[in-house]
């Protein structure tokens, strides 16, 4: 199955130079391209060493050539891969030669995956998982993306869609075939218990959206506190590089800076923020406004101060999210310890207490067992469509206007689920009815 008349090609293996570069080709002219460049089409799915030649016969390189005939390829079209040496000039020459062939053009961003979706080889959730797998930087990001790219999340959503289809089929059976001996009366009543269970399953799944967000995008940790409390020093210590301004002049951090850490396989994104204080400086006040906005959106706030007796009661006032109160500059103290209890005491000069602070941050990471499947919603569009499906099921359960209206609510719920995966199927309800009842025997 092809989509349009174009055959596309692109370097698929990343930056150059490299030991090996992989050039991918997909579309109806793939076979012709192989004949032109390699002198013929190799056996399907078998790596074959071939010379790669220009249109005038000049040998550009030798490499492994693989051919994947439609529909058993990544895109569902005829596909080929050229595994060549990864020098810039070599790759440039091969791509230029492909661009000279009739019907071929360079691929657009994401176009191979788009064709895989259009041909039914992947659904939207699997495509998103593939993109996340390529971008994954931590172990938990990799596991989450691999679960989605392999279809784990799609299988869950498809099972829910099938239950909705089955429920509608039972309703249609009662409405349309109630006079048949093979259809027991009030058969639709048996499906409502399952719809209540399904509604609860979707509700619980939506509740895991925060976990999916943290695993995919990282635990958002905001470092807040008064000016000169050591916020930028902590960020720099953790980053092992200068990512923020460190100075004794109060109010020097005017914007929100961040650094990403890998903590127990999870991504943790730490944000340095402007110092919280009363000021007339317009620019600094904007930085403080951004700090307060970041705190409101954070999963966790590290509230830093070297004078907690004075700072913490005022700074924490009105903030209801999780807080770790951090006493800074502990190496400079003698006997003048604060009366307010801290959750951690650190010194970025000596490194004292940093490991304890990271352990306290790790306590706020999701509790996911090592062997558990990560079938979690990860994107806002997932959450919105799933919430719509749950609402429509609730409407069906509460409806007193008849089975036909209840069936319509379930149809809308199925459509919402279909939007998550990109599969809003044309449901053949009669096929399901005939498979479960002996109507018309």
CSV table of C-alpha atoms in Angstrom, one decimal:
chain,number,residue,atom,x,y,z
A,1,UNK,CA,0.0,0.0,0.0
A,2,UNK,CA,1.5,3.4,-1.0
A,3,UNK,CA,0.6,6.9,-0.1
A,4,UNK,CA,1.0,9.3,-3.0
A,5,UNK,CA,3.4,8.8,-5.9
A,6,UNK,CA,6.6,10.0,-4.1
A,7,UNK,CA,9.4,7.8,-2.9
A,8,UNK,CA,11.2,9.3,0.0
A,9,UNK,CA,14.8,8.9,1.2
A,10,UNK,CA,16.8,10.2,4.2
A,11,UNK,CA,19.8,9.5,6.4
A,12,UNK,CA,18.3,7.6,9.3
A,13,UNK,CA,21.3,6.9,11.5
A,14,UNK,CA,22.1,10.3,13.0
A,15,UNK,CA,25.1,12.6,13.0
A,16,UNK,CA,28.2,12.3,10.8
A,17,UNK,CA,30.9,11.3,10.6
A,18,UNK,CA,30.2,7.8,11.9
A,19,UNK,CA,31.4,4.3,11.3
A,20,UNK,CA,28.3,3.3,9.5
A,21,UNK,CA,25.5,5.4,8.0
A,22,UNK,CA,22.1,4.1,7.2
A,23,UNK,CA,20.1,5.6,4.3
A,24,UNK,CA,16.5,4.6,4.3
A,25,UNK,CA,14.2,4.6,1.1
A,26,UNK,CA,10.5,4.1,1.0
A,27,UNK,CA,7.9,4.2,-1.7
A,28,UNK,CA,6.9,2.7,-5.1
A,29,UNK,CA,10.1,3.6,-6.8
A,30,UNK,CA,12.3,1.8,-4.3
A,31,UNK,CA,13.0,-1.2,-6.6
A,32,UNK,CA,14.0,1.1,-9.4
A,33,UNK,CA,16.3,3.1,-7.1
A,34,UNK,CA,18.1,-0.1,-6.1
A,35,UNK,CA,18.5,-1.2,-9.7
A,36,UNK,CA,20.0,2.2,-10.5
A,37,UNK,CA,22.4,2.4,-7.5
A,38,UNK,CA,23.2,-1.3,-6.9
A,39,UNK,CA,22.6,-3.0,-10.2
A,40,UNK,CA,19.6,-5.0,-8.9
A,41,UNK,CA,17.2,-5.8,-6.1
A,42,UNK,CA,18.7,-8.1,-3.5
A,43,UNK,CA,16.7,-11.0,-1.9
A,44,UNK,CA,14.1,-9.8,0.5
A,45,UNK,CA,15.2,-9.1,4.0
A,46,UNK,CA,18.7,-10.4,3.4
A,47,UNK,CA,21.8,-8.2,3.8
A,48,UNK,CA,23.8,-8.2,0.6
A,49,UNK,CA,27.2,-6.5,-0.1
A,50,UNK,CA,26.8,-4.4,-3.2
A,51,UNK,CA,28.6,-1.5,-4.8
A,52,UNK,CA,26.8,1.8,-4.7
A,53,UNK,CA,27.2,3.7,-7.9
A,54,UNK,CA,26.2,7.1,-9.3
A,55,UNK,CA,24.1,7.5,-12.4
A,56,UNK,CA,27.3,7.7,-14.6
A,57,UNK,CA,28.6,4.5,-13.1
A,58,UNK,CA,31.1,5.9,-10.7
A,59,UNK,CA,31.4,3.7,-7.6
A,60,UNK,CA,30.6,5.8,-4.6
A,61,UNK,CA,31.0,3.2,-1.9
A,62,UNK,CA,30.4,-0.5,-1.1
A,63,UNK,CA,27.8,-1.4,1.6
A,64,UNK,CA,25.1,-3.7,2.8
A,65,UNK,CA,21.8,-3.4,1.0
A,66,UNK,CA,18.5,-4.7,2.4
A,67,UNK,CA,15.1,-4.7,0.7
A,68,UNK,CA,11.8,-5.0,2.5
A,69,UNK,CA,8.9,-5.6,0.1
A,70,UNK,CA,5.4,-4.2,0.8
A,71,UNK,CA,3.5,-4.7,3.1
A,72,UNK,CA,6.0,-6.3,5.4
A,73,UNK,CA,8.2,-3.2,6.1
A,74,UNK,CA,8.3,-0.4,8.6
A,75,UNK,CA,6.2,1.9,6.5
A,76,UNK,CA,4.1,-0.8,4.8
A,77,UNK,CA,5.5,0.3,1.4
A,78,UNK,CA,8.5,-1.1,-0.5
A,79,UNK,CA,11.5,-0.1,1.7
A,80,UNK,CA,15.2,-0.4,1.4
A,81,UNK,CA,18.2,0.4,3.6
A,82,UNK,CA,21.7,1.2,2.4
A,83,UNK,CA,24.3,0.7,5.1
A,84,UNK,CA,27.4,2.6,3.9
A,85,UNK,CA,30.5,4.2,5.4
A,86,UNK,CA,29.6,7.2,7.5
A,87,UNK,CA,31.9,9.9,6.0
A,88,UNK,CA,30.2,13.2,5.2
A,89,UNK,CA,31.3,13.2,1.5
A,90,UNK,CA,30.2,9.6,1.0
A,91,UNK,CA,26.8,10.1,2.4
A,92,UNK,CA,26.4,13.4,0.6
A,93,UNK,CA,27.2,11.8,-2.7
A,94,UNK,CA,24.7,8.9,-2.2
A,95,UNK,CA,21.9,11.3,-1.1
A,96,UNK,CA,22.6,13.5,-4.1
A,97,UNK,CA,22.4,10.5,-6.4
A,98,UNK,CA,19.1,9.4,-4.9
A,99,UNK,CA,17.8,13.0,-5.4
A,100,UNK,CA,18.6,12.8,-9.1
A,101,UNK,CA,16.3,9.7,-9.7
A,102,UNK,CA,12.9,10.2,-11.0
A,103,UNK,CA,10.1,10.0,-8.4
A,104,UNK,CA,12.4,10.3,-5.4
A,105,UNK,CA,12.7,13.3,-3.0
A,106,UNK,CA,14.1,13.9,0.5
A,107,UNK,CA,11.8,12.8,3.3
A,108,UNK,CA,10.2,15.4,5.5
A,109,UNK,CA,10.5,15.3,9.3
A,110,UNK,CA,8.7,12.2,10.7
A,111,UNK,CA,7.5,11.2,7.3
A,112,UNK,CA,8.6,7.5,7.5
A,113,UNK,CA,6.6,7.2,10.8
A,114,UNK,CA,3.7,9.0,9.3
A,115,UNK,CA,3.6,6.5,6.4
A,116,UNK,CA,3.8,3.7,8.9
A,117,UNK,CA,0.7,5.1,10.6
A,118,UNK,CA,-1.2,5.7,7.4
A,119,UNK,CA,-0.6,2.1,6.3
A,120,UNK,CA,-1.8,0.7,9.6
A,121,UNK,CA,1.7,-0.6,10.7
A,122,UNK,CA,1.6,1.6,13.8
A,123,UNK,CA,-1.0,3.6,15.6
A,124,UNK,CA,-0.6,7.1,17.0
A,125,UNK,CA,0.4,5.9,20.5
A,126,UNK,CA,3.1,3.6,19.1
A,127,UNK,CA,4.4,6.4,16.9
A,128,UNK,CA,4.6,8.7,19.9
A,129,UNK,CA,6.3,5.9,21.8
A,130,UNK,CA,8.9,5.5,19.0
A,131,UNK,CA,9.7,9.2,19.1
A,132,UNK,CA,10.0,9.1,22.9
A,133,UNK,CA,12.3,6.0,22.7
A,134,UNK,CA,14.6,7.9,20.4
A,135,UNK,CA,14.7,10.8,22.8
A,136,UNK,CA,14.9,8.8,26.0
A,137,UNK,CA,17.8,9.8,28.3
A,138,UNK,CA,17.0,7.8,31.4
A,139,UNK,CA,16.1,4.2,32.1
A,140,UNK,CA,12.5,4.9,33.1
A,141,UNK,CA,12.0,7.1,30.0
A,142,UNK,CA,13.3,4.2,27.9
A,143,UNK,CA,11.0,1.7,29.6
A,144,UNK,CA,8.0,3.9,29.2
A,145,UNK,CA,8.7,4.6,25.6
A,146,UNK,CA,9.5,1.0,24.8
A,147,UNK,CA,6.1,-0.1,26.3
A,148,UNK,CA,4.3,2.3,24.1
A,149,UNK,CA,6.3,1.7,20.9
A,150,UNK,CA,5.7,-2.0,21.4
A,151,UNK,CA,1.9,-1.5,21.6
A,152,UNK,CA,1.4,-2.2,25.3
A,153,UNK,CA,-0.7,1.0,25.8
A,154,UNK,CA,-2.5,0.5,22.6
A,155,UNK,CA,-3.6,-3.0,23.5
A,156,UNK,CA,-5.1,-1.7,26.7
A,157,UNK,CA,-7.1,1.0,24.8
A,158,UNK,CA,-8.1,-1.5,22.1
A,159,UNK,CA,-9.4,-3.9,24.8
A,160,UNK,CA,-11.5,-1.0,26.2
A,161,UNK,CA,-12.8,-0.2,22.7
A,162,UNK,CA,-13.8,-3.8,22.1
A,163,UNK,CA,-15.8,-3.8,25.4
A,164,UNK,CA,-17.7,-0.7,24.3
A,165,UNK,CA,-18.4,-2.3,20.9
A,166,UNK,CA,-19.6,-5.5,22.6
A,167,UNK,CA,-21.9,-3.4,24.8
A,168,UNK,CA,-23.4,-1.6,21.8
A,169,UNK,CA,-23.8,-4.9,20.0
A,170,UNK,CA,-25.8,-6.3,22.9
A,171,UNK,CA,-28.0,-3.2,22.9
A,172,UNK,CA,-28.5,-3.4,19.1
A,173,UNK,CA,-29.4,-7.1,19.5
A,174,UNK,CA,-32.2,-6.2,22.0
A,175,UNK,CA,-33.5,-3.3,19.9
A,176,UNK,CA,-33.4,-5.0,16.5
A,177,UNK,CA,-33.9,-8.7,17.2
A,178,UNK,CA,-36.0,-8.8,20.3
A,179,UNK,CA,-38.6,-11.1,18.6
A,180,UNK,CA,-36.0,-13.7,17.7
A,181,UNK,CA,-36.1,-16.8,19.9
A,182,UNK,CA,-32.3,-16.9,20.0
A,183,UNK,CA,-32.0,-13.5,21.7
A,184,UNK,CA,-32.9,-13.6,25.4
A,185,UNK,CA,-34.9,-10.7,26.7
A,186,UNK,CA,-33.2,-7.7,28.3
A,187,UNK,CA,-29.8,-9.0,27.2
A,188,UNK,CA,-28.5,-5.4,27.3
A,189,UNK,CA,-28.9,-5.3,31.1
A,190,UNK,CA,-26.0,-7.7,31.4
A,191,UNK,CA,-23.5,-5.3,29.9
A,192,UNK,CA,-24.0,-2.4,32.3
A,193,UNK,CA,-22.0,-3.9,35.1
A,194,UNK,CA,-19.1,-4.2,32.8
A,195,UNK,CA,-19.6,-0.5,31.7
A,196,UNK,CA,-19.4,0.5,35.4
A,197,UNK,CA,-16.2,-1.4,35.8
A,198,UNK,CA,-14.8,0.1,32.6
A,199,UNK,CA,-15.7,3.6,33.7
A,200,UNK,CA,-13.7,2.9,37.0
A,201,UNK,CA,-10.8,1.5,35.1
A,202,UNK,CA,-10.5,4.6,32.9
A,203,UNK,CA,-10.9,6.8,36.0
A,204,UNK,CA,-8.0,5.0,37.7
A,205,UNK,CA,-5.9,5.1,34.5
A,206,UNK,CA,-6.4,8.9,34.3
A,207,UNK,CA,-5.2,9.1,37.9
A,208,UNK,CA,-1.9,7.6,36.7
A,209,UNK,CA,-1.4,10.5,34.3
A,210,UNK,CA,0.8,12.4,36.8
A,211,UNK,CA,3.1,9.4,37.0
A,212,UNK,CA,3.3,9.2,33.2
A,213,UNK,CA,4.1,12.9,33.1
A,214,UNK,CA,6.9,12.5,35.6
A,215,UNK,CA,8.4,9.5,33.9
A,216,UNK,CA,8.3,11.0,30.5
A,217,UNK,CA,9.1,14.7,31.2
A,218,UNK,CA,10.8,14.4,34.5
A,219,UNK,CA,10.1,15.4,38.1
A,220,UNK,CA,9.9,19.2,38.1
A,221,UNK,CA,11.8,20.5,41.1
A,222,UNK,CA,11.9,24.2,41.7
A,223,UNK,CA,14.7,25.7,43.9
A,224,UNK,CA,13.2,28.7,45.6
A,225,UNK,CA,14.2,31.0,48.5
A,226,UNK,CA,15.3,34.5,49.3
A,227,UNK,CA,18.2,36.2,47.4
A,228,UNK,CA,21.7,34.9,48.1
A,229,UNK,CA,20.4,31.8,49.9
A,230,UNK,CA,22.6,29.5,47.7
A,231,UNK,CA,20.1,28.5,45.0
A,232,UNK,CA,22.4,28.9,42.0
A,233,UNK,CA,25.3,27.4,44.0
A,234,UNK,CA,23.2,24.3,44.5
A,235,UNK,CA,22.2,24.1,40.9
A,236,UNK,CA,25.8,24.5,39.8
A,237,UNK,CA,27.1,21.9,42.3
A,238,UNK,CA,24.6,19.4,41.0
A,239,UNK,CA,25.2,20.2,37.3
A,240,UNK,CA,29.0,20.1,37.8
A,241,UNK,CA,29.1,23.1,35.4
A,242,UNK,CA,28.2,26.8,35.5
A,243,UNK,CA,24.6,27.1,34.4
A,244,UNK,CA,23.6,30.0,36.6
A,245,UNK,CA,25.0,33.3,37.9
A,246,UNK,CA,26.6,32.9,41.4
A,247,UNK,CA,27.4,36.2,43.1
A,248,UNK,CA,27.0,37.9,46.4
A,249,UNK,CA,24.8,40.7,44.9
A,250,UNK,CA,21.2,39.9,45.8
A,251,UNK,CA,18.7,39.5,43.0
A,252,UNK,CA,21.1,38.5,40.2
A,253,UNK,CA,19.1,35.6,38.8
A,254,UNK,CA,16.4,37.3,36.7
A,255,UNK,CA,15.1,34.3,34.8
A,256,UNK,CA,14.3,30.6,35.4
A,257,UNK,CA,17.3,28.3,34.6
A,258,UNK,CA,17.3,24.6,34.8
A,259,UNK,CA,19.5,21.5,34.7
A,260,UNK,CA,18.4,17.8,34.2
A,261,UNK,CA,19.6,15.0,36.5
A,262,UNK,CA,19.3,11.2,36.2
A,263,UNK,CA,18.1,10.0,39.7
A,264,UNK,CA,17.4,6.3,40.1
A,265,UNK,CA,16.7,6.1,36.4
A,266,UNK,CA,14.2,9.0,36.5
A,267,UNK,CA,14.7,12.4,34.9
A,268,UNK,CA,14.7,15.1,37.5
A,269,UNK,CA,14.6,18.7,36.2
A,270,UNK,CA,15.8,21.3,38.7
A,271,UNK,CA,14.9,24.9,38.1
A,272,UNK,CA,16.8,27.8,39.6
A,273,UNK,CA,14.7,30.8,40.2
A,274,UNK,CA,14.8,34.5,41.1
A,275,UNK,CA,15.1,35.2,44.8
A,276,UNK,CA,11.9,35.9,46.6
A,277,UNK,CA,11.9,39.4,48.3
A,278,UNK,CA,10.2,42.7,48.2
A,279,UNK,CA,11.7,44.9,45.4
A,280,UNK,CA,10.9,47.9,43.3
A,281,UNK,CA,13.1,46.7,40.4
A,282,UNK,CA,10.8,46.0,37.5
A,283,UNK,CA,12.9,43.3,35.9
A,284,UNK,CA,13.5,41.6,39.2
A,285,UNK,CA,9.8,41.7,40.0
A,286,UNK,CA,9.2,39.9,36.7
A,287,UNK,CA,11.7,37.2,37.8
A,288,UNK,CA,9.9,36.8,41.1
A,289,UNK,CA,6.6,36.5,39.3
A,290,UNK,CA,8.1,33.7,37.2
A,291,UNK,CA,9.4,32.0,40.3
A,292,UNK,CA,5.9,32.0,41.8
A,293,UNK,CA,4.5,30.6,38.6
A,294,UNK,CA,7.1,27.9,38.5
A,295,UNK,CA,6.4,27.0,42.1
A,296,UNK,CA,2.7,26.6,41.3
A,297,UNK,CA,3.5,24.2,38.4
A,298,UNK,CA,6.2,22.2,40.2
A,299,UNK,CA,6.0,18.7,41.5
A,300,UNK,CA,8.3,19.6,44.4
A,301,UNK,CA,9.8,22.8,45.8
A,302,UNK,CA,13.2,22.9,47.5
A,303,UNK,CA,12.9,25.9,49.9
A,304,UNK,CA,16.4,27.1,50.6
A,305,UNK,CA,17.5,29.6,53.3
A,306,UNK,CA,20.5,30.3,55.5
A,307,UNK,CA,18.2,32.2,57.9
A,308,UNK,CA,15.1,29.9,58.1
A,309,UNK,CA,13.8,31.4,61.3
A,310,UNK,CA,13.2,34.6,59.4
A,311,UNK,CA,12.5,33.2,55.9
A,312,UNK,CA,10.5,29.9,55.9
A,313,UNK,CA,7.3,31.0,57.6
A,314,UNK,CA,6.9,33.8,55.1
A,315,UNK,CA,8.1,32.0,52.0
A,316,UNK,CA,6.0,28.9,52.5
A,317,UNK,CA,2.9,31.0,53.2
A,318,UNK,CA,0.2,30.2,50.6
A,319,UNK,CA,2.0,27.3,49.0
A,320,UNK,CA,0.4,24.0,49.5
A,321,UNK,CA,2.5,21.6,47.4
A,322,UNK,CA,5.3,19.3,48.6
A,323,UNK,CA,8.2,21.2,50.1
A,324,UNK,CA,11.7,20.1,51.3
A,325,UNK,CA,13.1,22.8,53.6
A,326,UNK,CA,16.8,23.0,53.0
A,327,UNK,CA,19.2,24.8,55.4
A,328,UNK,CA,22.2,26.1,53.3
A,329,UNK,CA,25.8,27.1,54.1
A,330,UNK,CA,25.9,24.6,57.0
A,331,UNK,CA,29.7,24.8,56.9
A,332,UNK,CA,29.7,28.4,58.1
A,333,UNK,CA,27.7,27.7,61.3
A,334,UNK,CA,28.9,27.3,64.8
A,335,UNK,CA,26.3,27.2,67.6
A,336,UNK,CA,23.7,29.5,66.1
A,337,UNK,CA,21.5,26.8,64.7
A,338,UNK,CA,17.9,27.8,63.8
A,339,UNK,CA,14.9,26.8,65.9
A,340,UNK,CA,12.9,25.9,62.8
A,341,UNK,CA,13.2,22.3,61.8
A,342,UNK,CA,14.9,21.6,58.4
A,343,UNK,CA,14.5,18.6,56.1
A,344,UNK,CA,18.1,18.8,54.9
A,345,UNK,CA,21.3,20.7,55.8
A,346,UNK,CA,23.7,21.2,53.0
A,347,UNK,CA,27.0,23.0,52.1
A,348,UNK,CA,27.9,23.4,48.4
A,349,UNK,CA,31.4,24.4,49.5
A,350,UNK,CA,32.1,21.0,51.1
A,351,UNK,CA,29.4,18.8,49.6
A,352,UNK,CA,28.0,18.0,53.0
A,353,UNK,CA,24.4,16.9,53.0
A,354,UNK,CA,23.9,16.8,49.2
A,355,UNK,CA,23.5,13.0,49.1
A,356,UNK,CA,20.8,13.3,51.9
A,357,UNK,CA,19.1,16.0,49.9
A,358,UNK,CA,19.0,13.8,46.8
A,359,UNK,CA,17.6,10.9,48.8
A,360,UNK,CA,14.8,13.3,50.0
A,361,UNK,CA,14.1,14.3,46.4
A,362,UNK,CA,14.1,10.6,45.4
A,363,UNK,CA,11.3,9.9,48.0
A,364,UNK,CA,9.0,12.0,45.8
A,365,UNK,CA,9.6,9.9,42.6
A,366,UNK,CA,6.9,7.5,41.6
A,367,UNK,CA,7.0,4.0,43.2
A,368,UNK,CA,7.2,1.7,40.2
A,369,UNK,CA,8.3,-1.9,40.6
A,370,UNK,CA,11.2,-2.9,38.5
A,371,UNK,CA,9.2,-5.5,36.6
A,372,UNK,CA,5.9,-3.7,36.2
A,373,UNK,CA,4.5,-2.7,32.8
A,374,UNK,CA,4.4,1.1,32.2
A,375,UNK,CA,1.0,1.3,30.5
A,376,UNK,CA,0.6,5.0,31.5
A,377,UNK,CA,-0.9,8.0,29.7
A,378,UNK,CA,1.9,10.4,28.9
A,379,UNK,CA,0.4,13.2,26.8
A,380,UNK,CA,-2.3,15.8,27.3
A,381,UNK,CA,-4.2,14.7,24.3
A,382,UNK,CA,-4.3,11.1,25.8
A,383,UNK,CA,-5.8,12.6,29.0
A,384,UNK,CA,-8.4,14.7,27.2
A,385,UNK,CA,-9.7,11.9,25.0
A,386,UNK,CA,-9.7,9.4,27.9
A,387,UNK,CA,-11.6,11.9,30.1
A,388,UNK,CA,-14.1,12.4,27.3
A,389,UNK,CA,-14.6,8.6,27.0
A,390,UNK,CA,-15.2,8.3,30.7
A,391,UNK,CA,-17.8,11.1,30.7
A,392,UNK,CA,-19.7,9.5,27.8
A,393,UNK,CA,-19.8,6.2,29.6
A,394,UNK,CA,-21.1,7.9,32.7
A,395,UNK,CA,-23.8,9.6,30.6
A,396,UNK,CA,-24.8,6.2,29.2
A,397,UNK,CA,-25.0,4.8,32.7
A,398,UNK,CA,-27.1,7.7,34.0
A,399,UNK,CA,-29.4,8.0,30.9
A,400,UNK,CA,-33.1,7.2,31.4
A,401,UNK,CA,-34.1,8.1,27.8
A,402,UNK,CA,-33.9,4.6,26.3
A,403,UNK,CA,-31.4,2.1,25.0
A,404,UNK,CA,-30.9,3.9,21.7
A,405,UNK,CA,-29.6,7.1,23.5
A,406,UNK,CA,-27.4,5.0,25.8
A,407,UNK,CA,-25.9,3.3,22.7
A,408,UNK,CA,-25.1,6.7,21.2
A,409,UNK,CA,-23.3,7.7,24.3
A,410,UNK,CA,-21.2,4.5,24.1
A,411,UNK,CA,-20.5,5.2,20.5
A,412,UNK,CA,-19.1,8.6,21.4
A,413,UNK,CA,-17.0,7.0,24.1
A,414,UNK,CA,-15.6,4.6,21.5
A,415,UNK,CA,-14.8,7.5,19.2
A,416,UNK,CA,-12.9,9.3,22.0
A,417,UNK,CA,-10.8,6.1,22.6
A,418,UNK,CA,-10.2,5.8,18.9
A,419,UNK,CA,-8.8,9.3,18.8
A,420,UNK,CA,-6.0,8.3,21.2
A,421,UNK,CA,-4.7,5.6,18.9
A,422,UNK,CA,-5.9,7.2,15.7
A,423,UNK,CA,-8.1,4.2,15.0
A,424,UNK,CA,-11.7,5.3,14.9
A,425,UNK,CA,-12.9,2.1,13.3
A,426,UNK,CA,-16.1,1.5,11.3
A,427,UNK,CA,-17.6,-1.0,13.6
A,428,UNK,CA,-19.6,-3.9,12.1
A,429,UNK,CA,-21.9,-4.6,15.0
A,430,UNK,CA,-23.9,-7.3,13.1
A,431,UNK,CA,-20.7,-9.4,12.8
A,432,UNK,CA,-20.5,-9.4,16.6
A,433,UNK,CA,-24.1,-10.1,17.0
A,434,UNK,CA,-24.0,-13.0,14.6
A,435,UNK,CA,-20.9,-14.4,16.3
A,436,UNK,CA,-22.7,-14.5,19.7
A,437,UNK,CA,-26.2,-15.5,18.7
A,438,UNK,CA,-27.6,-17.9,16.2
A,439,UNK,CA,-29.9,-15.3,14.5
A,440,UNK,CA,-31.2,-16.5,11.1
A,441,UNK,CA,-30.0,-20.0,11.4
